[in-house]
Amino acid sequence: MSEVSFAGRVAIVTGSGGGLGRAHALELARRGAKVVINDLGGDITGTNGGTAMADQVVNEICEAGGEAVSNYDSVATPEGGRSIVQTAIDTFGKVDILVNNAGNIRNAAFTDLTPDAIDALLAVHVKGAFYVTQAAFANMRENGYGRIVFTASAAGLFGSTHQANYAAAKGGVFGLANVVALEGAPHGILTNTILPAADSRMAADMSPEQFVGMPTTPAHGEPEMITAMVAYLASEENKHNREMYSIARGRYGRVFMGVAPGWHVNVDEPVATPDDVAAHIDQIRDLDGYAVPESMVAEFALIP
Ligand code: NAI
């Protein structure tokens, strides 16, 4: 088994001044990548800011003999996205790897979520990932090589109480990642998405009522558990594209979106009515024989 190496590679890890991003950046650098440490340096809501968080990780990497540079821009604007990528190009000449990791959180019950709490999360998770990826993608396409990892969340796919803004934003990340994956593959750019769960300041902000029913048995929660998957997906070893992986409580597993055969109305039959749907609801809901389409077109192609 060959060892995952990033020798000669240039990586950007957004939000890598702490938490999961810091662990990703340290590991990529330890294995030879030159890394842009981007972090706004703010609190968990994504407000305030400073240079200390990013600089500290850069110092750690440089002291260990690696190469890294700080960037303090917010991912949430087009200018910020371009500047983060330009930092990589100006300092190290290119971008091979992008880990979209920056994130913020503002939890509240659904009807208590303010417009600010909604906008702030869409801005960082969806628009942020959008803007940094657009700029990085352009450089990767020129080079004919790229690895992109998006950080989504189980909350965005499966739901999590008091996190409607976070879940909606992370849901957007899945949609974005699917299209980036489809458009990138012909250019050697492979894109995958993780749904992590790990101990960090963000996880610590969850309230006990959000964890009702959660297993209490001890399990791995170290950020490095997430990093192992991220580093693999960011490496040349990885040949997979447009996939999703959940890494939680020590389990690494593929997540997928499937569609079942359901009930089909032939073109020579009458247009369905609500009563027809009621009559066939068990067949419509039946998951037997589901498929995992690789695009919208592939989904439609499954229909007889
Ligand atoms: P964290 O709060 O320690 O890290 C997030 C980092 O993003 C911070 O260093 C913060 O300063 C930075 N950041 C926030 N807004 C930014 C902006 N506009 N521009 C640049 N940087 C910005 O939290 P954690 O847990 O390490 O989160 C990392 C990612 O993993 C996030 O996207 C989060 O949503 C996701 N995630 C984490 C889970 C967990 O269990 N810790 C669960 C599911 C997803």
Coordinates of N, CA, C and O and ligand atoms in Angstrom, one line a residue, residues 13-24 38-50 53-54 71-77 84 100-105 120-121 123-125 128 132 150-156 163 166 170 173 194-204 206 211 221 223 226 247, ligand 1:
V13 N -6.8 25.3 2.7 CA -7.8 24.8 3.7 C -8.5 26.0 4.3 O -7.9 26.8 5.0
T14 N -9.8 26.2 4.0 CA -10.5 27.4 4.5 C -10.9 27.1 6.0 O -11.1 26.0 6.4
G15 N -10.9 28.2 6.8 CA -11.2 28.0 8.2 C -10.3 27.1 8.9 O -10.7 26.4 9.8
S16 N -9.0 27.2 8.6 CA -8.0 26.2 9.2 C -7.2 26.8 10.3 O -6.2 26.3 10.7
G17 N -7.8 27.9 10.9 CA -7.1 28.5 12.1 C -7.4 27.7 13.4 O -6.8 27.9 14.4
G18 N -8.4 26.7 13.3 CA -8.7 25.9 14.5 C -9.5 24.7 14.1 O -9.7 24.5 12.9
G19 N -10.0 24.0 15.0 CA -10.9 22.9 14.8 C -10.4 21.9 13.8 O -9.2 21.5 13.6
L20 N -11.4 21.4 13.0 CA -11.1 20.4 11.9 C -10.1 20.9 10.9 O -9.2 20.2 10.5
G21 N -10.3 22.2 10.5 CA -9.5 22.7 9.4 C -8.0 22.7 9.8 O -7.1 22.4 9.0
R22 N -7.7 23.1 11.1 CA -6.3 23.1 11.6 C -5.7 21.7 11.4 O -4.6 21.5 11.0
A23 N -6.5 20.7 11.9 CA -6.0 19.3 11.8 C -5.7 18.9 10.3 O -4.7 18.2 10.0
H24 N -6.7 19.3 9.4 CA -6.4 19.0 8.0 C -5.1 19.6 7.5 O -4.3 19.0 6.8
N38 N -6.2 29.7 5.7 CA -7.2 30.8 5.6 C -8.1 30.7 6.9 O -8.6 29.7 7.2
D39 N -8.2 31.9 7.6 CA -9.1 31.9 8.7 C -9.4 33.4 9.0 O -8.6 34.2 9.1
L40 N -10.7 33.6 9.2 CA -11.2 34.9 9.5 C -10.8 35.3 11.0 O -10.7 36.4 11.4
G41 N -10.6 34.2 11.8 CA -10.2 34.4 13.1 C -11.3 34.9 14.1 O -11.0 35.4 15.1
G42 N -12.5 34.6 13.7 CA -13.6 35.1 14.6 C -14.1 34.0 15.6 O -13.5 33.0 15.8
D43 N -15.3 34.3 16.1 CA -15.9 33.3 17.0 C -16.8 32.4 16.2 O -16.9 32.4 15.0
I44 N -17.5 31.5 16.9 CA -18.3 30.5 16.2 C -19.4 31.0 15.4 O -19.9 30.3 14.5
T45 N -19.9 32.2 15.6 CA -20.9 32.8 14.8 C -20.3 33.4 13.5 O -21.1 33.8 12.6
G46 N -19.0 33.4 13.4 CA -18.4 34.0 12.2 C -18.2 35.5 12.3 O -17.9 36.1 11.3
T47 N -18.4 36.1 13.5 CA -18.2 37.5 13.7 C -16.9 37.8 14.4 O -16.3 36.9 15.0
N48 N -16.5 39.1 14.4 CA -15.2 39.5 14.9 C -14.1 38.9 14.0 O -14.4 38.2 13.0
G49 N -12.9 39.0 14.3 CA -11.8 38.4 13.5 C -10.5 38.9 13.9 O -10.4 39.7 14.8
G50 N -9.5 38.3 13.3 CA -8.1 38.6 13.7 C -7.2 37.7 13.0 O -7.6 36.7 12.3
M53 N -5.3 33.3 14.8 CA -5.6 31.9 14.6 C -4.8 31.3 13.4 O -4.2 30.3 13.5
A54 N -4.9 32.0 12.3 CA -4.2 31.5 11.1 C -2.7 31.5 11.3 O -2.0 30.6 11.0
N71 N -3.8 33.6 5.3 CA -4.8 34.5 4.6 C -5.9 34.7 5.6 O -6.4 33.7 6.2
Y72 N -6.3 36.0 5.7 CA -7.4 36.3 6.7 C -8.7 36.7 6.1 O -9.6 37.2 6.8
D73 N -8.8 36.5 4.8 CA -10.1 37.0 4.2 C -11.3 36.1 4.6 O -11.1 34.9 4.8
S74 N -12.4 36.7 4.5 CA -13.7 35.9 4.7 C -13.9 35.2 3.4 O -13.8 35.8 2.3
V75 N -14.3 33.9 3.5 CA -14.7 33.2 2.3 C -16.0 33.7 1.7 O -16.3 33.4 0.5
A76 N -16.7 34.5 2.4 CA -18.1 34.8 2.1 C -18.3 35.9 1.0 O -19.5 36.2 0.7
T77 N -17.3 36.4 0.4 CA -17.5 37.4 -0.7 C -16.7 36.9 -1.9 O -15.7 36.2 -1.8
I84 N -8.1 34.6 -1.5 CA -7.6 33.3 -0.9 C -6.8 32.5 -2.0 O -5.7 32.0 -1.7
N100 N -12.9 23.0 1.5 CA -13.8 24.0 1.9 C -14.3 23.6 3.3 O -15.1 22.6 3.4
N101 N -13.8 24.2 4.3 CA -14.0 23.8 5.7 C -14.6 24.9 6.5 O -15.3 24.7 7.5
A102 N -14.4 26.2 6.1 CA -14.8 27.3 7.0 C -16.3 27.2 7.3 O -17.1 26.8 6.4
G103 N -16.6 27.5 8.5 CA -18.1 27.4 8.9 C -18.4 28.2 10.1 O -17.5 28.5 10.9
N104 N -19.6 28.6 10.3 CA -20.1 29.3 11.4 C -21.5 28.6 11.8 O -22.0 27.8 11.1
I105 N -21.9 29.0 13.0 CA -23.1 28.4 13.5 C -23.9 29.4 14.4 O -23.4 30.2 15.1
A120 N -26.3 34.9 7.6 CA -24.8 34.7 8.0 C -24.4 33.3 7.7 O -23.3 33.1 7.3
L121 N -25.3 32.3 7.8 CA -24.9 30.9 7.6 C -24.9 30.6 6.1 O -24.0 29.9 5.6
A123 N -24.2 32.7 3.9 CA -23.1 33.5 3.3 C -21.8 32.7 3.5 O -21.0 32.6 2.5
V124 N -21.6 32.0 4.6 CA -20.3 31.4 4.8 C -20.3 30.0 4.2 O -19.4 29.6 3.5
H125 N -21.3 29.2 4.5 CA -21.3 27.8 4.1 C -21.5 27.6 2.6 O -20.8 26.9 1.9
G128 N -19.7 31.0 0.6 CA -18.2 30.9 0.8 C -17.6 29.8 0.0 O -16.6 30.0 -0.7
V132 N -14.8 30.5 -3.2 CA -13.5 30.0 -3.1 C -13.3 28.9 -4.2 O -12.3 28.9 -4.9
F150 N -15.6 19.2 0.0 CA -16.6 20.1 0.6 C -16.9 19.5 2.0 O -17.0 18.3 2.1
T151 N -17.1 20.4 2.9 CA -17.6 20.0 4.3 C -19.0 20.3 4.4 O -19.4 21.5 4.6
A152 N -19.8 19.3 4.4 CA -21.3 19.5 4.6 C -21.6 19.0 6.1 O -20.7 19.2 7.0
S153 N -22.7 18.4 6.3 CA -23.1 17.9 7.6 C -24.2 17.0 7.5 O -25.1 17.1 6.7
A154 N -24.3 16.1 8.5 CA -25.4 15.2 8.6 C -26.7 16.0 8.8 O -27.8 15.6 8.4
A155 N -26.5 17.2 9.5 CA -27.7 18.1 9.8 C -28.3 18.5 8.4 O -29.5 18.6 8.3
G156 N -27.5 18.7 7.4 CA -28.0 19.2 6.1 C -28.7 18.1 5.3 O -29.5 18.4 4.4
Q163 N -31.5 23.8 14.0 CA -30.4 24.1 13.1 C -30.9 24.3 11.7 O -30.3 23.9 10.7
Y166 N -28.5 26.3 9.5 CA -27.3 25.5 9.3 C -27.6 24.4 8.3 O -26.8 24.1 7.4
K170 N -26.0 23.9 4.7 CA -25.2 22.6 4.4 C -25.9 21.9 3.3 O -25.2 21.2 2.4
V173 N -24.6 23.0 0.1 CA -23.3 22.5 -0.2 C -23.3 21.2 -1.0 O -22.6 21.0 -1.9
I194 N -17.7 15.6 2.6 CA -17.8 14.9 3.9 C -18.9 15.4 4.8 O -19.3 16.6 4.8
L195 N -19.4 14.5 5.6 CA -20.3 14.8 6.7 C -19.6 14.4 8.0 O -19.7 13.2 8.4
P196 N -18.9 15.4 8.6 CA -18.1 15.0 9.8 C -18.9 15.1 11.1 O -19.9 15.8 11.2
A197 N -18.4 14.5 12.1 CA -18.8 14.7 13.5 C -17.6 14.6 14.3 O -16.9 13.5 14.4
A198 N -17.2 15.7 15.0 CA -15.9 15.6 15.8 C -16.0 16.7 16.9 O -16.8 17.6 16.8
D199 N -15.2 16.5 17.9 CA -15.1 17.4 19.0 C -14.4 18.7 18.5 O -13.3 18.7 18.1
S200 N -15.1 19.8 18.6 CA -14.6 21.1 18.3 C -15.4 22.2 19.0 O -16.4 21.8 19.7
R201 N -15.0 23.4 18.9 CA -15.8 24.5 19.6 C -17.2 24.6 19.1 O -18.1 24.9 19.8
M202 N -17.3 24.2 17.8 CA -18.6 24.3 17.2 C -19.5 23.2 17.7 O -20.7 23.4 18.1
A203 N -19.0 22.0 17.8 CA -19.8 20.9 18.4 C -20.1 21.2 19.8 O -21.2 20.8 20.3
A204 N -19.3 21.8 20.6 CA -19.5 22.1 22.0 C -20.6 23.1 22.2 O -21.2 23.3 23.2
M206 N -23.5 22.9 20.8 CA -24.8 22.3 20.6 C -25.5 22.2 22.1 O -24.8 21.9 23.0
F211 N -29.2 16.7 21.3 CA -28.6 15.4 21.3 C -29.5 14.3 21.9 O -29.0 13.2 22.2
G221 N -13.7 11.1 18.7 CA -14.2 12.4 18.3 C -13.1 13.3 17.9 O -13.3 14.5 17.8
P223 N -10.6 15.5 15.9 CA -10.6 16.1 14.5 C -9.7 15.2 13.5 O -10.1 15.1 12.3
I226 N -11.4 12.9 11.2 CA -12.0 13.5 10.0 C -10.9 13.7 9.0 O -11.0 13.5 7.8
I247 N -18.3 10.6 8.5 CA -17.2 10.2 9.4 C -17.7 10.6 10.8 O -17.7 11.8 11.1
Ligands
NAI1 P1 -14.6 25.7 14.2 O1 -15.5 26.8 14.6 O2 -13.6 25.2 15.1 O3 -14.0 26.0 12.8 C1 -14.5 26.8 11.8 C2 -13.5 27.7 11.3 O4 -14.0 28.5 10.3 C3 -13.1 28.7 12.4 O5 -11.7 28.7 12.6 C4 -13.6 30.1 11.9 O6 -12.8 31.2 12.4 C5 -13.6 29.9 10.4 N1 -14.5 30.8 9.7 C6 -15.7 31.1 10.1 N2 -16.3 32.0 9.2 C7 -15.3 32.2 8.3 C8 -15.2 33.0 7.1 N3 -16.3 33.7 6.7 N4 -14.1 33.0 6.4 C9 -13.0 32.2 6.8 N5 -13.0 31.5 7.9 C10 -14.1 31.4 8.6 O7 -15.6 24.4 13.9 P2 -15.3 23.0 13.3 O8 -16.1 22.0 14.0 O9 -13.8 22.7 13.1 O10 -16.0 23.1 11.8 C11 -15.3 22.9 10.6 C12 -16.3 22.6 9.5 O11 -16.9 21.3 9.8 C13 -17.5 23.6 9.4 O12 -17.8 23.7 8.1 C14 -18.6 22.9 10.2 O13 -19.8 23.3 9.8 C15 -18.3 21.4 9.8 N6 -18.9 20.5 10.7 C16 -18.4 20.2 11.9 C17 -19.0 19.3 12.7 C18 -18.4 18.9 14.0 O14 -18.9 17.9 14.6 N7 -17.4 19.6 14.5 C19 -20.2 18.5 12.3 C20 -20.6 18.8 10.9 C21 -20.0 19.8 10.2

